[in-house]
Coordinates of C-alpha atoms in Angstrom, one line a residue:
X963 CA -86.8 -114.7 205.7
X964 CA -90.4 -116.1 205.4
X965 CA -90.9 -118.2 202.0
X966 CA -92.8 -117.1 199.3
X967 CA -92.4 -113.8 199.4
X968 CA -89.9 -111.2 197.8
X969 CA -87.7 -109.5 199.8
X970 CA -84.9 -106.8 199.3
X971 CA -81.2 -107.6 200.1
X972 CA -80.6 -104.8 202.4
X973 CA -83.6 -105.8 204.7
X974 CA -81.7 -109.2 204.8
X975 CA -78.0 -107.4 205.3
X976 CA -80.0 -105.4 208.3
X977 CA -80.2 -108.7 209.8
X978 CA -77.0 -109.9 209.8
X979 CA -77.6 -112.3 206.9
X980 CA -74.8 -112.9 203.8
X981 CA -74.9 -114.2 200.1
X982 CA -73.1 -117.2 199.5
X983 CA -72.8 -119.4 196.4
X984 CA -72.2 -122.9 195.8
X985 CA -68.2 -123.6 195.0
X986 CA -69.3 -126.3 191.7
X987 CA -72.1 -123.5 189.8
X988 CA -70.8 -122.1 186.5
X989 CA -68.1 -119.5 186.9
X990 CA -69.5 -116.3 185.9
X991 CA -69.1 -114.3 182.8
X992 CA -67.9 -111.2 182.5
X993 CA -69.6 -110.4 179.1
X994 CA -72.9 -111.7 181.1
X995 CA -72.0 -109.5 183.7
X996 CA -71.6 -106.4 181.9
X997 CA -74.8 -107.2 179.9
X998 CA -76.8 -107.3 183.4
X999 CA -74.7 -104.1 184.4
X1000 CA -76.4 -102.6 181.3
X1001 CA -80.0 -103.7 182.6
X1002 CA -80.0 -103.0 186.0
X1003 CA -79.5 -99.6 185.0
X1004 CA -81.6 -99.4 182.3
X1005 CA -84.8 -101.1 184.1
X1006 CA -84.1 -102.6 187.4
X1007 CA -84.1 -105.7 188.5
X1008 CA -87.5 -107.8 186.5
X1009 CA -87.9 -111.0 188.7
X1010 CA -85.7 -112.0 192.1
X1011 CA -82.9 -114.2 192.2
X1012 CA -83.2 -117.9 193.8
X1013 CA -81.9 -118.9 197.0
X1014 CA -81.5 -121.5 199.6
X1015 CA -80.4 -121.7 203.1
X1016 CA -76.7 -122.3 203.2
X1017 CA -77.5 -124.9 206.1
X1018 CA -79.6 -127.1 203.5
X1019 CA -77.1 -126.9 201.3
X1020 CA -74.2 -127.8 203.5
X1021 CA -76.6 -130.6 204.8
X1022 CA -77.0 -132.2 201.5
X1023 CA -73.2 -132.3 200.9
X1024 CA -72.5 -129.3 199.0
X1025 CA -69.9 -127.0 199.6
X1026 CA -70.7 -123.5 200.0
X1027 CA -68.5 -120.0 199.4
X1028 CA -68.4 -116.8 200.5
X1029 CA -69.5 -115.1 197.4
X1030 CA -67.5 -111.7 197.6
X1031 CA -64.5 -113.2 199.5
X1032 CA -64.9 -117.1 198.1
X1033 CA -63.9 -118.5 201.6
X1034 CA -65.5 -121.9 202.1
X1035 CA -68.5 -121.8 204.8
X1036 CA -68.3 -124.0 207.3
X1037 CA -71.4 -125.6 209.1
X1038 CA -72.1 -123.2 212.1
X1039 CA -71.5 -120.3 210.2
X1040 CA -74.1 -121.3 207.7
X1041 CA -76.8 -120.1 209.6
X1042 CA -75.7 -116.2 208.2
X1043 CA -76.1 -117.2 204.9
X1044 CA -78.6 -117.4 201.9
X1045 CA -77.1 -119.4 198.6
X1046 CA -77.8 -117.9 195.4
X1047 CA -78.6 -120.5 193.3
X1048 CA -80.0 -118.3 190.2
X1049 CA -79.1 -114.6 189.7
X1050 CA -75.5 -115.2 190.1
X1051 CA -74.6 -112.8 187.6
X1052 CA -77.2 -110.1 188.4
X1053 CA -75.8 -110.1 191.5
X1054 CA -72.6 -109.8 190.4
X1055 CA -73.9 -106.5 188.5
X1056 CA -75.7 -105.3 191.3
X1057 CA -72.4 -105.1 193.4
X1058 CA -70.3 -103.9 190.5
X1059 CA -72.7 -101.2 190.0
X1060 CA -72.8 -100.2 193.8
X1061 CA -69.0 -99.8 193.7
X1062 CA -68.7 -98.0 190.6
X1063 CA -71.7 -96.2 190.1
X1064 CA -72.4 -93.7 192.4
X1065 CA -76.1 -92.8 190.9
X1066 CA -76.7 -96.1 190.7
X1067 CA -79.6 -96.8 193.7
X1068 CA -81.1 -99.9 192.9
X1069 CA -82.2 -102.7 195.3
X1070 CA -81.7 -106.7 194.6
X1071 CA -84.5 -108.7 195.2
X1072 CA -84.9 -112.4 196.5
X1073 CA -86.7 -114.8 197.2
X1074 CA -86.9 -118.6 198.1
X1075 CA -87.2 -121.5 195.9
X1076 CA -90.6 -122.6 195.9
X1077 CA -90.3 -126.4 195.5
X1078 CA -88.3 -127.5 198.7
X1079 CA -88.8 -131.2 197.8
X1080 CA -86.5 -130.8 195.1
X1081 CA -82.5 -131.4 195.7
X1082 CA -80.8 -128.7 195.4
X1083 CA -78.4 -129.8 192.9
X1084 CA -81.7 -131.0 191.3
X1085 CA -82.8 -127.7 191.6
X1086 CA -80.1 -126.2 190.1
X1087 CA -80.0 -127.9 187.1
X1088 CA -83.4 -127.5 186.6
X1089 CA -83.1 -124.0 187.5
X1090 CA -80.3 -123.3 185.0
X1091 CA -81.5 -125.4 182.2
X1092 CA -84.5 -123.1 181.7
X1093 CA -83.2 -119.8 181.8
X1094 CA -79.7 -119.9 180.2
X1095 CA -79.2 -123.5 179.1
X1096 CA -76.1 -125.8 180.7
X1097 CA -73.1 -126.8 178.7
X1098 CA -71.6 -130.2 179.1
X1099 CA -69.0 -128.9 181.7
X1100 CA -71.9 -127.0 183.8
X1101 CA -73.0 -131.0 183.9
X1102 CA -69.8 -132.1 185.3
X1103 CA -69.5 -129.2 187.7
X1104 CA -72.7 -129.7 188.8
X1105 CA -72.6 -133.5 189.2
X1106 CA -69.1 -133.2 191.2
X1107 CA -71.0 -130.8 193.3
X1108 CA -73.3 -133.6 194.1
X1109 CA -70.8 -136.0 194.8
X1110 CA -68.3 -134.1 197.4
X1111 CA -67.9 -137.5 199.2
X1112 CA -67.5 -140.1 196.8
X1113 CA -64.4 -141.8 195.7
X1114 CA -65.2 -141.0 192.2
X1115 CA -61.3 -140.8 190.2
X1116 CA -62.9 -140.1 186.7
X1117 CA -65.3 -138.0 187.4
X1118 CA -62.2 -135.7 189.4
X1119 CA -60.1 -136.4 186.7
X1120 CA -63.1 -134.7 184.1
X1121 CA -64.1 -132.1 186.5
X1122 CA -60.3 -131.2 186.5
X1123 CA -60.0 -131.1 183.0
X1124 CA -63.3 -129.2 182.4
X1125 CA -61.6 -126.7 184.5
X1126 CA -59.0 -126.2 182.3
X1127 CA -61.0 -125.8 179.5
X1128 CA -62.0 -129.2 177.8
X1129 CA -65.4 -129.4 176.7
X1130 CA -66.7 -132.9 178.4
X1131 CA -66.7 -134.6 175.1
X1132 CA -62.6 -134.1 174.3
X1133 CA -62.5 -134.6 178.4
X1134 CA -63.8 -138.2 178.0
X1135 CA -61.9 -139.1 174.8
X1136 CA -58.8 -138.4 176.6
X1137 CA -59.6 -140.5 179.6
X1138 CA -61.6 -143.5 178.4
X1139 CA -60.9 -143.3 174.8
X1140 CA -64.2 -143.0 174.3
X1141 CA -67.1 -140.4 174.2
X1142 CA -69.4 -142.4 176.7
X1143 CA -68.9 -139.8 179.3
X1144 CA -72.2 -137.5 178.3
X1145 CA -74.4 -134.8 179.5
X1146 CA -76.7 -138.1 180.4
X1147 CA -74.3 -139.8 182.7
X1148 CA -73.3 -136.4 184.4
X1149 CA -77.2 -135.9 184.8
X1150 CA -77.9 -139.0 186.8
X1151 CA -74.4 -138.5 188.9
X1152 CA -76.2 -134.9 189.9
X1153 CA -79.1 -137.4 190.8
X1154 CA -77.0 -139.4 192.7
X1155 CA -77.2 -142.4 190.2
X1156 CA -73.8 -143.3 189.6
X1157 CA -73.7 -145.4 185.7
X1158 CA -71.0 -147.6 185.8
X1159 CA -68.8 -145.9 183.0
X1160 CA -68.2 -143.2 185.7
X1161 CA -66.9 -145.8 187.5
X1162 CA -64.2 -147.4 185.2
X1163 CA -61.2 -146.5 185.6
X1164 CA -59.5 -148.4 183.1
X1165 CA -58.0 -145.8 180.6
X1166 CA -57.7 -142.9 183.1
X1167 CA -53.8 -142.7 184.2
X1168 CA -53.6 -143.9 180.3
X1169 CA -55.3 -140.8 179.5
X1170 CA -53.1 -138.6 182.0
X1171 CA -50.3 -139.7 180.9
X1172 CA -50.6 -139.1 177.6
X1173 CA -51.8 -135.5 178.0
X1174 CA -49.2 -134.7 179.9
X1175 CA -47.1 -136.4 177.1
X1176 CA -48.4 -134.4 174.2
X1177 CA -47.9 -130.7 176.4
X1178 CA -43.8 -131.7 175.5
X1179 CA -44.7 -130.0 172.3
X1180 CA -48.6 -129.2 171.2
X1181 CA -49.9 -126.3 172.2
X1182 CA -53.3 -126.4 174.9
X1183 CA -55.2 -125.3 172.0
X1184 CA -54.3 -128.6 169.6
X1185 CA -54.9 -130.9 173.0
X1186 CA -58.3 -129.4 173.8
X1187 CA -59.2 -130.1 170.7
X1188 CA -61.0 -133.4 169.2
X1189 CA -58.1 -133.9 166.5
X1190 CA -55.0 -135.1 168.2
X1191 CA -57.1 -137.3 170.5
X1192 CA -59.4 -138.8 167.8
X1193 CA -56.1 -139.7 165.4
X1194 CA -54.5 -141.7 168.7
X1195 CA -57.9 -143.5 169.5
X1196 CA -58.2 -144.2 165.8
X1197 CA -54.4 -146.0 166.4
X1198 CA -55.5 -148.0 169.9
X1199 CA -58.8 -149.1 167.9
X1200 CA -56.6 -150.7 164.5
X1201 CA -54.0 -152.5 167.4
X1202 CA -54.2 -156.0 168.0
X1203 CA -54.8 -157.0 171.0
X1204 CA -50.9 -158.3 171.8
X1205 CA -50.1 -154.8 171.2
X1206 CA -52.6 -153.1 173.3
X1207 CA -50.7 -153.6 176.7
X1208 CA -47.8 -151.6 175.4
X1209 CA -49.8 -148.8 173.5
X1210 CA -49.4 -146.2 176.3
X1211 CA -45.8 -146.1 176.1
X1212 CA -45.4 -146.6 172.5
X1213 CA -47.7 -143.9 172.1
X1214 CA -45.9 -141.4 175.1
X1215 CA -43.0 -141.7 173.6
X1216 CA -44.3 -140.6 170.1
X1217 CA -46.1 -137.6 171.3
X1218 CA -42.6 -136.5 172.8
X1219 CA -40.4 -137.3 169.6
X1220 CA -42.3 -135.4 167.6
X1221 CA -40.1 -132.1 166.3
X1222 CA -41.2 -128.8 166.9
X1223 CA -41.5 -127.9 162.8
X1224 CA -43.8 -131.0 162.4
X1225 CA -45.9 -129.5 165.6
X1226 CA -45.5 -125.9 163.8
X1227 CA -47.0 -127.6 160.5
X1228 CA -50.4 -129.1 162.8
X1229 CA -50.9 -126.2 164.5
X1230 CA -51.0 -124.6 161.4
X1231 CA -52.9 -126.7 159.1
X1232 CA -56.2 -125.3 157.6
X1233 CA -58.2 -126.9 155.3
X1234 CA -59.2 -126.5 151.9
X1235 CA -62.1 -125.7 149.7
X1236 CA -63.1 -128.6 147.6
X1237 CA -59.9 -130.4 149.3
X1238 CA -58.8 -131.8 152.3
X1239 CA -60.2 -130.8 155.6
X1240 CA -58.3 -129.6 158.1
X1241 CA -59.0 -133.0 160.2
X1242 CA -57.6 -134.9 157.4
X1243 CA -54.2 -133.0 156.9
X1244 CA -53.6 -133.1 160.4
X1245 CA -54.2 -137.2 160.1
X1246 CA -52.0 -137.3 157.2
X1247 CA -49.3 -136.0 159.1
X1248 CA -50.0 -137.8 162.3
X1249 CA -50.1 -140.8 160.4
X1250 CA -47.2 -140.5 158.3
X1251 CA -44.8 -139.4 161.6
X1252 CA -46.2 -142.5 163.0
X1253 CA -45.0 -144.8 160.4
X1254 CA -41.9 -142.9 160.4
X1255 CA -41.6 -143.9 164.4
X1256 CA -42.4 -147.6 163.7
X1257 CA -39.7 -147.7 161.0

């Protein structure tokens, strides 16, 4: 495949080449999926999707995936493969619409990326941020990416958590008590500029811990969001400094004594116009369970 120019996929599949994608992108959407489906059909394909050799890719630390079977690709296979690093979800359309239209006869176009000084997790970003903008987790995602080789325990700990469902903001309160942990830091790490907050590791089995603490009795849904986590940072901050080194289990074994009607009655809170928000009535309750557990 020559660069700068557009080519079709099945002149590329006559030649033995595959699609691959890189394992840290944004997981697709179906809605976006189905939205594409809807356009392929209607118009075609407007512009071609971005690629890279899966060799580079490899080369530059990434790991790269099959993209209909998800198997990782290893180095001398690489060769076969082109990396989609924009159009994932036309793609996805494109080969949905194969399999389940049969008047469906459209062709998918690509072509390389025209900047090859860039990095390719550069690239990407870049890429990504222009046409459908990046959420803080894309950032994670994309910095771990970047970083396959580096002993970095908070920024695993984060990508996990992002996985799960965090947003990177709740992510970073749990694990550093703190929302340092931005879209800036993850940008640099994808430049391989590694701030030293991602490199403390201070409050991160504090933060596990007490996750894992508070799934006794709150739902995902209350731990995800900024409430619970806010109220307990709010108690570490207001502790003295003697009473600091035993906060974790203090706190551990509150999240676990709490009954499951006083968890019914947060999950439940809602707030009220022109009274309390829901955030307070939820701190009221934390609060006054607290001083209940402190006797």
């Amino acid at each position: 495949m020559k660069k700068l120019i557009v080519v079709t996929l099945s002149s590329l599949v006559n030649e033995g080449k595959k699609i691959a994608r890189l394992s840290g992108n944004r997981d697709l959407n179906e809605k976006i999926v189905k939205a594409k489906m809807k356009s392929l059909e209607q118009y075609g394909q407007l512009i071609p999707a971005i690629v890279v050799d899966a060799t580079d890719a490899i080369n530059q630390g990434m790991e790269v995936i099959d993209f209909t079977t998800g198997d990782v690709i290893e180095k001398e296979e690489a060769v076969n493969y082109l990396v989609l690093l924009e159009g994932n979800h036309r793609y996805e359309a494109h080969c949905e619409l194969l399999n389940k239209n049969e008047n469906y006869t459209g062709e998918f176009y690509i072509m390389y990326a025209l900047n090859v000084e860039v990095t390719i997790a550069k690239m990407l970003s870049e890429i990504n941020i222009a046409t459908n903008p990046w959420k803080g987790g894309d950032f994670v995602k994309g910095a771990k990416m970047n970083n396959l080789q580096k002993e970095l325990p908070l920024l695993d700990a984060i990508n996990d958590l992002v996985n799960e469902g965090y947003n990177l903001s709740v992510a970073s309160k749990w694990l550093t008590f703190t929302a340092n942990i931005d879209k800036k830091v993850m940008n640099c790490a994808m430049d391989n500029i590694i701030l030293p907050q991602l490199e403390n590791t201070v409050g991160l089995e504090r933060g596990q811990r007490l996750i894992e603490a508070a799934k006794e009795h709150f739902t995902e849904k209350n731990i995800k969001s900024r409430y619970l986590v806010d109220w307990i940072i709010s108690k570490y901050d207001t502790t003295g400094d003697d009473g600091k080194p035993d906060f974790t289990d203090k706190m551990e074994r509150f999240l676990r004594s709490i009954s499951k009607e006083d968890v019914d009655y947060i999950k439940k809170a809602k707030g009220k116009t022109g009274g309390d928000t829901k955030e307070n009535i939820i701190n009221q309750k934390l609060t006054e369970l607290w001083g209940d557990f402190e006797g």
